[in-house]
Amino acid sequence: MSAHALILAGLDGDRTWRLQDYVARGGYEALRRVIAEKTPPEAVIAELKNSGLRGRGGAGFPTGLKWSFMPRAFPGDKYLVCNSDEGEPGTFKDRDILRYNPHAVIEGMILGAWAMGCTRGYNYIHGEIFEVYQRFEEALAEARAAGLLGQNILGSDFSFELFAHHGYGAYVCGEETALLESLEGKKGQPRFKPPFPAAYGLYGKPTTINNTETFASAPFILRLGGQAFLELGKPNNGGSKIFSVSGHVSRPGNYELRLGTPFAELLEMAGGVRAGRKLKAVIPGGSSSPVLPADLIMDCTLDFDAISKAGSMLGSGAVIVMDETTCMVNALERLSYFYHEESCGQCTPCREGTGWLYRVVHRIEHGLGQPGDLDLLRSVAGNISGRTVCALGDAAAGPVQSFIKHFGDEFAYHIEHKKCLVSPMVQEAGRQIHVSRPC
Amino acid sequence: MLSQESLQQIDREIAKYPPGRKQSAIMSALRIAQVEKGWLPKEVIEFVAAYLGMPPMAAYEVASFYNMYDLEPVGRHKITVCTNLPCALSGGVYVADYLKQKLGIGFNETTPDGKFTLKEGECMGACGDAPVLLHNNHRMCSFMTTERIDQLLAELEKQ
């Protein structure tokens, strides 16, 4: 289902996730070679740097550089953590990677442990996908039985233990330091940075945290070579990337494409806007990334730099598509409710501000908007941004700011006329399609 | 307080963490306890805390922070519907309304026979399958339509 797929290539749903299937696809070749040739850790990291791989969890930080921050010589335990706490609305790629190709993540983590001198690793999996957590545990058991994990991996003197840990319903734990707190058995409230996890991470020890897709990319980079991976994408945006397409398209799902592919191609692969309707807006990188109107996104290529230039973020590659039947006030209300619900309560601007944002958007949506509400929203959002320990505050403010920036008319109409610019009949027609869709 | 089977499961979780880091198993331990008891009464949380050698308050903080733990009794079948934006664009709110109407209850309510509880959930990380809902926290039900909801409820009704 994907052009230029690496991680999703050759998969057949629930039938091909086991160790033997992964090995048949060339799996664990990279690890076997690294161990047989005793590839120096610096060489592995150099390959990652050459590949141009940037973190797939949302921030897009260069992975090779992150790996180089780890103090290899630090005595005692060093940890490797995979962030599979995928709860950013619109993002559902890690779920498919873990359930259909779990060994790619495991191999990537073992390679990371080799390169960074880590002794122990954890994969923190989103609580709501508990069935996937169970499958990952099975995959770990297969890898252990095959001598790929544990003491003396493949007969070498290299040892690495890897375990699965699950969340239980807290969006904020996708933030790396909140995730570490949660792994330590506490409520998931983010830590102040610095110190960064490479200096003070899990149990206070040096720790590297990467996203699931980032780890899953590592074996392919070492197998193909960093340069070949880089050339799949474009300079500074190496490789292919999985895009999760949801919302008003005919075929929602995950599509793995070269970075730099035009957005229009992805939309076409996802079957286009459902029922031949007109595209209205797209949130290109998960709910926290600014919304872009149709004309802006249709001119974009899908890579970190192009989306950033258009005023948004590639983020996690979660593309939420909205057609002409969408009321933007209603859409923003859903998002604002979410951030209000998920604010961990640690920082006052976020705890109070997200509630304020939600209540004001809610009253506009329900015909109770007041003149001055848009200024109020801008002011509250502006007072959250940059004033919190973690990025959840900015993530809550971003949609409010971008929705008002691009669709201010709709908000003003709601406030003035106490009703929606998109007629209820049109909205209703838009909803019916999916409800009656045969599955 | 907890069955031998549950305690064995908790022991397996504890073994994942370094010595002296039993507290890391709290999330799994509370999940295991909740599966056995149906929800988490205070005594159960205190028992789990003692089992892991951590202060009861620290365990309670965890139980109250993560929203899949139930600190009040729920029906035999807890149904959590995602109404976040990607699901809402694909009928998630309709799914919730349909369930409310079929079960005759609102969010955070339980049917009088104690069979069903309805909850509103946040992003479950399965937006491509929208609309989605979770049954008893661990089973994901995808592409829900009115027909599929009818089937699901009929199946659960029999259990």
XYZ file of C-alpha atoms in Angstrom:
598
model
C 0.000 0.000 0.000
C 2.983 2.283 0.027
C 5.553 3.709 -2.315
C 9.161 3.336 -1.165
C 8.229 1.473 1.955
C 10.964 0.146 4.220
C 9.360 -0.503 7.578
C 5.984 -1.417 6.118
C 7.398 -3.293 3.100
C 6.389 -6.899 2.548
C 3.990 -6.999 5.481
C 0.760 -8.935 5.371
C -1.170 -7.726 8.388
C -1.388 -10.167 11.267
C 0.270 -12.991 9.326
C 3.869 -11.811 9.029
C 4.977 -10.288 12.338
C 6.884 -13.226 13.762
C 10.664 -13.591 14.000
C 10.907 -16.044 11.094
C 8.987 -13.641 8.827
C 11.205 -10.732 9.803
C 14.334 -12.785 9.176
C 12.950 -13.789 5.763
C 12.653 -10.068 4.989
C 16.333 -9.588 5.842
C 15.723 -8.854 9.494
C 18.583 -9.024 12.029
C 21.140 -9.023 9.181
C 22.396 -5.620 10.278
C 22.766 -6.760 13.877
C 24.533 -9.984 12.910
C 26.999 -8.049 10.794
C 27.677 -5.419 13.464
C 28.352 -8.131 16.028
C 30.407 -10.370 13.700
C 32.534 -7.477 12.470
C 32.629 -5.786 15.874
C 31.688 -2.520 14.163
C 32.881 0.334 16.387
C 29.983 2.215 18.018
C 31.276 5.449 16.506
C 30.892 3.941 13.046
C 27.257 2.996 13.733
C 26.543 6.525 14.933
C 28.353 7.999 11.915
C 26.105 5.948 9.624
C 23.036 7.306 11.431
C 24.356 10.833 11.032
C 24.986 10.299 7.304
C 21.451 8.998 6.843
C 19.898 12.333 7.792
C 17.394 10.448 9.968
C 15.415 12.881 12.104
C 13.315 11.793 15.067
C 9.958 10.451 13.949
C 8.067 11.228 17.154
C 7.416 14.855 16.324
C 10.400 17.013 17.147
C 12.535 15.921 14.181
C 15.823 16.048 16.096
C 18.739 14.397 14.222
C 18.965 10.869 15.608
C 22.698 10.343 15.062
C 23.449 13.517 16.974
C 21.198 12.426 19.836
C 22.957 9.057 19.995
C 26.324 10.822 20.134
C 25.277 12.692 23.302
C 25.236 9.491 25.313
C 28.252 9.236 27.651
C 29.424 5.753 26.654
C 32.183 5.690 29.216
C 29.826 6.390 32.129
C 30.183 3.449 34.489
C 27.134 1.381 35.466
C 23.693 1.165 33.936
C 22.714 3.225 30.941
C 19.204 2.998 29.568
C 17.547 2.960 26.202
C 13.856 3.813 26.037
C 11.446 3.541 23.136
C 8.565 5.970 23.162
C 5.538 4.071 21.856
C 3.132 6.155 23.910
C 1.392 7.251 20.775
C -1.545 9.429 21.773
C -1.187 12.514 19.626
C -4.578 12.769 17.912
C -4.174 11.672 14.306
C -1.105 9.496 14.915
C -1.402 5.735 14.605
C 1.784 4.601 12.878
C 3.583 3.137 15.896
C 0.629 0.850 16.545
C 0.990 -0.639 13.056
C 4.784 -0.890 13.326
C 4.504 -2.716 16.656
C 1.762 -5.095 15.652
C 2.972 -5.850 12.113
C 6.766 -5.458 12.369
C 7.763 -5.554 16.054
C 11.181 -7.083 15.395
C 12.278 -4.017 13.403
C 11.879 -2.023 16.632
C 13.662 -4.674 18.665
C 16.581 -4.863 16.233
C 16.786 -1.058 16.118
C 16.946 -0.909 19.891
C 19.648 -3.579 20.103
C 21.702 -1.647 17.542
C 21.140 1.510 19.599
C 22.265 -0.278 22.739
C 25.420 -1.431 20.943
C 26.164 2.086 19.708
C 25.501 3.808 23.031
C 26.632 1.167 25.480
C 23.192 0.703 27.026
C 22.602 -2.254 29.300
C 18.851 -2.217 29.602
C 15.919 -0.955 27.606
C 12.195 -0.420 27.892
C 9.522 0.055 25.289
C 6.775 2.207 26.772
C 3.556 1.336 24.928
C 0.355 3.402 24.885
C -2.138 1.887 27.341
C -5.087 1.909 24.972
C -3.385 -0.493 22.558
C -3.005 -3.235 25.140
C -3.349 -6.000 22.527
C -0.274 -4.567 20.809
C 1.625 -4.558 24.108
C 0.862 -8.265 24.472
C 2.090 -8.959 20.951
C 5.294 -7.013 21.592
C 5.914 -9.150 24.682
C 5.578 -12.230 22.481
C 8.054 -10.793 19.990
C 10.491 -10.114 22.848
C 10.171 -13.716 23.975
C 10.979 -14.891 20.429
C 14.058 -12.656 20.301
C 15.269 -13.896 23.701
C 14.792 -17.528 22.722
C 16.841 -16.897 19.562
C 19.730 -15.413 21.532
C 19.142 -11.933 20.137
C 18.431 -10.409 23.542
C 19.795 -10.988 27.021
C 23.268 -12.126 28.058
C 25.954 -12.620 25.393
C 23.909 -11.744 22.354
C 24.652 -14.105 19.427
C 27.529 -15.551 21.416
C 29.363 -12.239 21.779
C 30.298 -10.482 25.004
C 27.585 -7.882 24.351
C 24.504 -8.062 26.591
C 21.312 -6.085 26.519
C 17.970 -6.678 28.259
C 14.765 -5.288 26.786
C 11.289 -5.181 28.334
C 7.828 -3.823 27.529
C 6.058 -1.371 29.825
C 2.541 -0.058 29.273
C 0.891 3.256 29.965
C -2.695 3.472 31.173
C -4.214 6.591 29.707
C -2.196 9.803 29.954
C -1.331 11.761 26.815
C 1.373 13.747 28.615
C 3.478 10.593 29.042
C 4.392 10.903 25.366
C 6.612 13.753 26.587
C 9.941 12.069 27.205
C 10.578 13.141 30.786
C 6.967 12.472 31.827
C 7.447 9.044 30.287
C 10.535 8.490 32.456
C 8.615 9.511 35.575
C 5.892 7.073 34.580
C 8.463 4.301 34.024
C 9.691 4.935 37.548
C 6.157 4.262 38.790
C 5.029 7.817 39.393
C 2.373 10.087 37.964
C 3.587 11.355 34.632
C 4.515 14.957 35.201
C 7.313 16.281 32.971
C 10.682 17.201 34.418
C 12.374 20.511 33.895
C 15.120 20.391 31.252
C 18.097 20.653 31.493
C 19.361 18.254 32.658
C 18.476 16.273 29.558
C 17.927 12.506 29.759
C 21.392 11.777 28.337
C 22.768 13.199 31.587
C 19.949 12.421 34.008
C 17.334 10.003 32.700
C 15.666 6.850 33.992
C 16.528 6.312 37.680
C 18.874 9.281 37.285
C 21.111 7.389 34.834
C 22.117 8.361 31.285
C 19.201 7.543 29.003
C 18.348 7.916 25.347
C 14.725 8.044 24.241
C 13.613 7.647 20.642
C 10.305 7.128 18.922
C 9.228 3.671 17.700
C 9.560 4.566 14.014
C 13.013 6.048 14.640
C 14.270 2.784 16.133
C 12.548 0.780 13.405
C 14.447 2.827 10.791
C 17.891 2.023 12.219
C 18.218 -1.560 10.879
C 17.323 -0.360 7.375
C 19.890 2.434 7.553
C 22.640 0.016 8.537
C 21.557 -2.479 5.905
C 21.237 0.023 3.027
C 23.923 2.435 4.169
C 23.340 5.949 5.470
C 23.849 7.559 2.079
C 21.251 5.378 0.331
C 18.740 6.117 3.091
C 19.421 9.839 2.819
C 18.863 9.716 -0.936
C 15.414 8.215 -0.457
C 14.417 11.601 0.923
C 16.062 14.947 0.380
C 18.945 16.803 2.041
C 18.337 17.355 5.762
C 15.226 15.143 5.452
C 16.612 11.672 4.961
C 14.669 8.537 4.230
C 11.091 7.533 3.945
C 8.495 8.280 6.609
C 5.167 6.817 7.598
C 2.215 9.177 7.287
C -0.976 8.380 9.174
C -3.922 9.741 7.233
C -7.232 10.150 9.055
C -10.427 12.149 8.725
C -12.254 12.858 5.501
C -10.447 10.597 3.035
C -11.707 7.496 1.261
C -8.920 5.231 2.525
C -7.570 6.276 5.924
C -4.427 4.432 6.953
C -0.639 4.449 7.068
C 1.379 5.294 3.981
C 5.171 5.170 3.871
C 6.616 7.702 1.431
C 9.907 9.365 0.579
C 10.291 12.594 2.492
C 9.737 15.379 -0.009
C 6.785 13.680 -1.745
C 4.097 16.206 -2.756
C 1.120 16.263 -0.390
C -1.214 15.810 -3.359
C 0.286 12.345 -3.971
C -0.394 11.233 -0.416
C -3.956 12.506 -0.659
C -4.415 10.532 -3.855
C -3.002 7.356 -2.277
C -5.476 7.761 0.559
C -8.259 7.741 -2.010
C -8.694 11.502 -2.153
C -11.239 13.510 -0.236
C -14.195 11.230 0.382
C -17.240 11.419 -1.874
C -15.440 13.798 -4.221
C -15.852 16.671 -1.808
C -13.638 19.719 -1.671
C -10.643 19.852 0.642
C -10.947 22.526 3.308
C -8.026 22.137 5.680
C -5.328 19.757 6.835
C -3.528 19.365 10.128
C -0.261 17.974 8.761
C 1.644 16.671 11.770
C -0.660 15.620 14.587
C -3.173 17.725 16.481
C -0.469 19.953 17.994
C 0.738 21.205 14.631
C -0.857 24.335 13.166
C -3.719 23.758 10.709
C -3.160 24.702 7.057
C -5.907 25.705 4.609
C -6.291 23.642 1.437
C -4.442 26.038 -0.884
C -1.347 26.136 1.334
C -1.075 22.393 1.965
C -1.727 21.474 -1.685
C 1.467 23.364 -2.583
C 3.558 21.571 0.048
C 5.897 18.654 -0.182
C 5.941 16.368 2.836
C 9.207 17.041 4.633
C 10.290 18.889 7.749
C 11.525 21.989 5.922
C 8.643 22.507 3.468
C 5.894 22.112 6.062
C 7.770 24.395 8.414
C 8.038 27.007 5.676
C 4.270 26.826 5.154
C 3.822 27.681 8.831
C 3.223 24.278 10.380
C 5.191 21.187 11.415
C 5.718 17.744 9.945
C 5.506 16.525 13.542
C 4.677 12.846 13.784
C 3.407 12.701 10.200
C -0.221 12.507 11.296
C -2.274 14.050 8.534
C -5.819 14.947 9.605
C -7.914 15.801 6.552
C -11.019 17.971 6.760
C -13.434 18.557 3.877
C -15.843 21.389 3.163
C -18.513 19.992 5.501
C -16.307 20.649 8.543
C -17.151 23.390 11.008
C -13.765 24.682 12.137
C -15.129 25.957 15.448
C -16.490 22.517 16.197
C -13.174 20.928 15.169
C -11.186 23.245 17.429
C -13.597 22.584 20.293
C -12.748 18.868 20.148
C -9.033 19.613 20.262
C -9.288 22.207 23.029
C -11.301 19.795 25.142
C -8.580 17.197 24.673
C -5.725 19.443 25.837
C -7.769 20.620 28.798
C -8.442 17.003 29.764
C -4.839 15.949 29.324
C -3.000 18.848 30.957
C -1.138 17.225 33.842
C -1.794 20.187 36.126
C 1.797 20.913 37.033
C 2.146 24.371 35.418
C -0.475 27.007 36.147
C -0.563 28.594 32.654
C -1.370 25.234 31.079
C -3.653 23.870 33.806
C -5.783 27.028 33.938
C -5.220 28.237 30.384
C -6.333 25.045 28.634
C -9.603 25.125 30.602
C -10.089 28.736 29.673
C -9.441 28.043 25.980
C -11.898 25.155 25.989
C -14.651 27.090 27.741
C -14.391 30.050 25.358
C -14.298 27.885 22.203
C -17.196 25.857 23.634
C -19.323 28.938 24.159
C -18.574 30.234 20.659
C -19.555 26.854 19.195
C -22.781 26.841 21.197
C -23.943 30.303 20.144
C -22.875 32.071 23.326
C -19.760 33.764 21.975
C -19.132 37.345 22.984
C -17.494 40.197 21.119
C -13.866 40.179 22.096
C -13.709 36.386 22.468
C -11.179 36.040 19.659
C -8.855 38.529 21.346
C -9.374 36.690 24.595
C -8.431 33.381 22.962
C -5.317 34.919 21.413
C -4.332 36.434 24.741
C -4.808 33.222 26.746
C -3.009 31.142 24.109
C -0.169 33.657 24.027
C 0.147 33.500 27.792
C 0.467 29.710 27.793
C 3.071 29.499 25.012
C 6.608 29.275 26.267
C 5.594 29.465 29.913
C 5.373 25.783 30.786
C 7.769 22.980 31.672
C 6.838 20.865 28.653
C 5.427 21.361 25.168
C 1.838 20.376 26.026
C 1.052 24.027 26.735
C 2.371 25.102 23.347
C 0.524 22.190 21.772
C -2.740 23.452 23.252
C -2.119 27.040 22.206
C -0.982 26.238 18.647
C -4.283 24.954 17.243
C -6.197 27.892 18.748
C -3.816 30.402 17.196
C -3.711 28.727 13.783
C -7.451 28.025 13.541
C -8.196 31.692 14.285
C -5.466 32.862 11.919
C -6.735 30.893 8.930
C -10.435 30.554 9.697
C -11.099 33.717 11.713
C -14.149 34.515 9.560
C -15.875 31.357 10.679
C -15.259 32.144 14.326
C -16.453 35.742 13.883
C -19.605 34.497 12.113
C -20.332 32.109 14.970
C -19.983 34.913 17.493
C -22.078 37.411 15.545
C -24.822 35.135 14.196
C -24.883 32.497 16.966
C -24.688 29.779 14.344
C -22.291 28.132 11.953
C -21.159 29.427 8.589
C -21.283 25.836 7.340
C -24.970 25.023 7.315
C -26.116 22.228 9.648
C -27.504 20.352 6.642
C -24.084 20.292 5.002
C -22.412 19.200 8.248
C -25.020 16.489 8.701
C -24.517 15.205 5.160
C -20.793 15.052 5.841
C -21.246 12.912 8.937
C -23.715 10.430 7.498
C -21.286 9.012 4.982
C -18.984 7.487 7.518
C -21.648 6.268 9.885
C -23.262 4.150 7.222
C -20.001 2.975 5.669
C -20.001 -0.795 5.313
C -17.069 -2.411 7.082
C -6.637 -9.566 48.868
C -5.473 -10.652 45.400
C -5.448 -14.151 43.910
C -2.272 -16.221 43.593
C -2.528 -15.847 39.828
C -2.625 -12.060 40.046
C 0.318 -12.031 42.447
C 2.320 -14.227 40.094
C 1.566 -11.855 37.252
C 2.698 -8.920 39.383
C 5.906 -10.788 40.269
C 6.621 -11.217 36.573
C 6.255 -7.466 36.110
C 8.536 -6.679 39.064
C 11.236 -8.845 37.485
C 11.433 -6.447 34.511
C 12.983 -3.713 36.623
C 16.368 -3.410 38.344
C 16.681 -4.496 41.987
C 15.185 -1.926 44.333
C 12.952 -0.476 41.593
C 9.768 -2.403 42.350
C 7.742 0.800 42.193
C 8.159 0.758 38.410
C 5.718 -2.166 38.371
C 2.910 -0.102 39.903
C 1.119 0.567 36.618
C 0.999 -3.099 35.705
C 0.189 -4.140 39.252
C -2.804 -1.797 39.418
C -3.946 -3.000 35.993
C -3.733 -6.637 37.125
C -5.600 -5.829 40.345
C -8.287 -3.976 38.431
C -8.814 -6.871 36.029
C -9.372 -9.169 39.014
C -11.535 -6.833 41.101
C -13.383 -4.942 38.367
C -12.265 -1.605 39.831
C -9.796 -0.245 42.383
C -11.157 0.230 45.893
C -8.829 2.068 48.259
C -7.933 -1.124 50.158
C -6.767 -2.766 46.942
C -4.572 0.219 46.079
C -3.113 0.113 49.600
C -2.492 -3.609 49.296
C -0.698 -3.180 45.971
C 1.362 -0.320 47.427
C 2.427 -2.494 50.371
C 3.243 -5.372 48.022
C 5.592 -3.101 46.065
C 6.979 -1.446 49.182
C 5.848 2.066 48.295
C 3.777 4.630 50.216
C 0.016 4.155 49.684
C -0.268 7.804 48.672
C 2.227 7.303 45.824
C 0.154 4.398 44.525
C -3.023 6.435 44.829
C -1.389 9.268 42.877
C -0.757 6.829 40.036
C -4.243 5.311 40.198
C -5.844 8.755 40.041
C -3.521 10.217 37.388
C -4.016 7.670 34.584
C -7.555 7.619 33.310
C -7.933 3.905 32.541
C -7.955 3.060 36.246
C -11.431 3.042 37.748
C -11.639 4.405 41.261
C -15.371 3.755 41.381
C -17.325 0.617 40.494
C -18.118 0.198 36.804
C -20.423 -2.158 34.933
C -19.266 -5.569 33.813
C -18.627 -4.067 30.389
C -16.971 -0.674 30.275
C -17.231 0.923 26.858
C -14.973 3.897 26.208
C -15.699 5.864 23.044
C -13.141 8.119 21.415
C -14.632 11.512 20.532
C -11.379 13.244 19.669
C -11.098 15.119 16.358
C -10.049 12.347 13.932
C -12.723 10.020 15.322
C -15.274 12.847 15.460
C -14.645 13.602 11.776
C -15.543 9.985 11.056
C -18.656 9.693 13.202
C -17.241 9.214 16.723
C -19.746 11.566 18.304
C -22.565 9.755 16.509
C -21.293 6.457 17.843
C -21.372 7.898 21.358
C -24.892 9.270 20.863
C -26.089 5.946 19.483
C -24.650 4.069 22.475
C -26.224 6.534 24.897
C -29.580 6.023 23.237
C -29.299 2.200 23.062
C -28.125 1.849 26.659
C -30.257 4.674 28.047
C -27.323 6.179 29.922
C -24.943 9.106 29.544
C -21.177 9.265 29.900
C -19.875 8.099 33.287
C -23.121 6.258 33.987
C -23.898 2.579 34.453
C -27.046 0.722 33.371
C -29.313 -0.239 36.316
C -28.565 -3.953 35.776
C -24.860 -3.221 36.266
C -23.921 -4.553 32.842
C -22.697 -1.494 30.959
C -20.771 1.655 31.775
C -20.174 4.322 29.143
C -17.084 6.546 29.151
C -15.723 9.217 26.872
C -12.128 8.505 25.970
C -9.307 10.449 24.406
C -7.069 9.510 21.532
C -6.437 5.776 21.502
C -3.854 5.965 18.728
C -5.999 4.153 16.190
C -7.448 7.084 14.204
C -7.209 5.193 10.907
C -9.810 2.780 12.288
C -12.188 5.561 13.342
C -14.640 5.503 14.925
C -13.091 3.342 17.637
C -14.059 2.266 21.120
C -12.459 0.201 23.860
C -14.140 -2.651 25.668
C -12.906 -3.123 29.247
C -9.726 -1.157 28.504
C -8.012 -3.896 26.555
C -10.023 -4.749 23.475
C -10.059 -2.270 20.608
C -13.166 -2.245 18.424
C -12.576 -0.565 15.057
C -14.671 1.005 12.289
C -17.784 1.144 14.437
C -21.091 1.589 12.680
C -24.575 1.309 14.139
C -24.740 -2.293 12.883
C -21.445 -3.198 14.499
C -22.475 -1.586 17.765
C -25.660 -3.663 17.728
C -23.576 -6.807 17.204
C -21.133 -5.909 19.950
C -23.844 -5.165 22.491
C -25.671 -8.382 21.647
C -22.441 -10.343 22.122
C -21.652 -8.670 25.450
C -25.234 -9.043 26.639
C -24.781 -12.825 26.502
C -21.613 -12.846 28.624
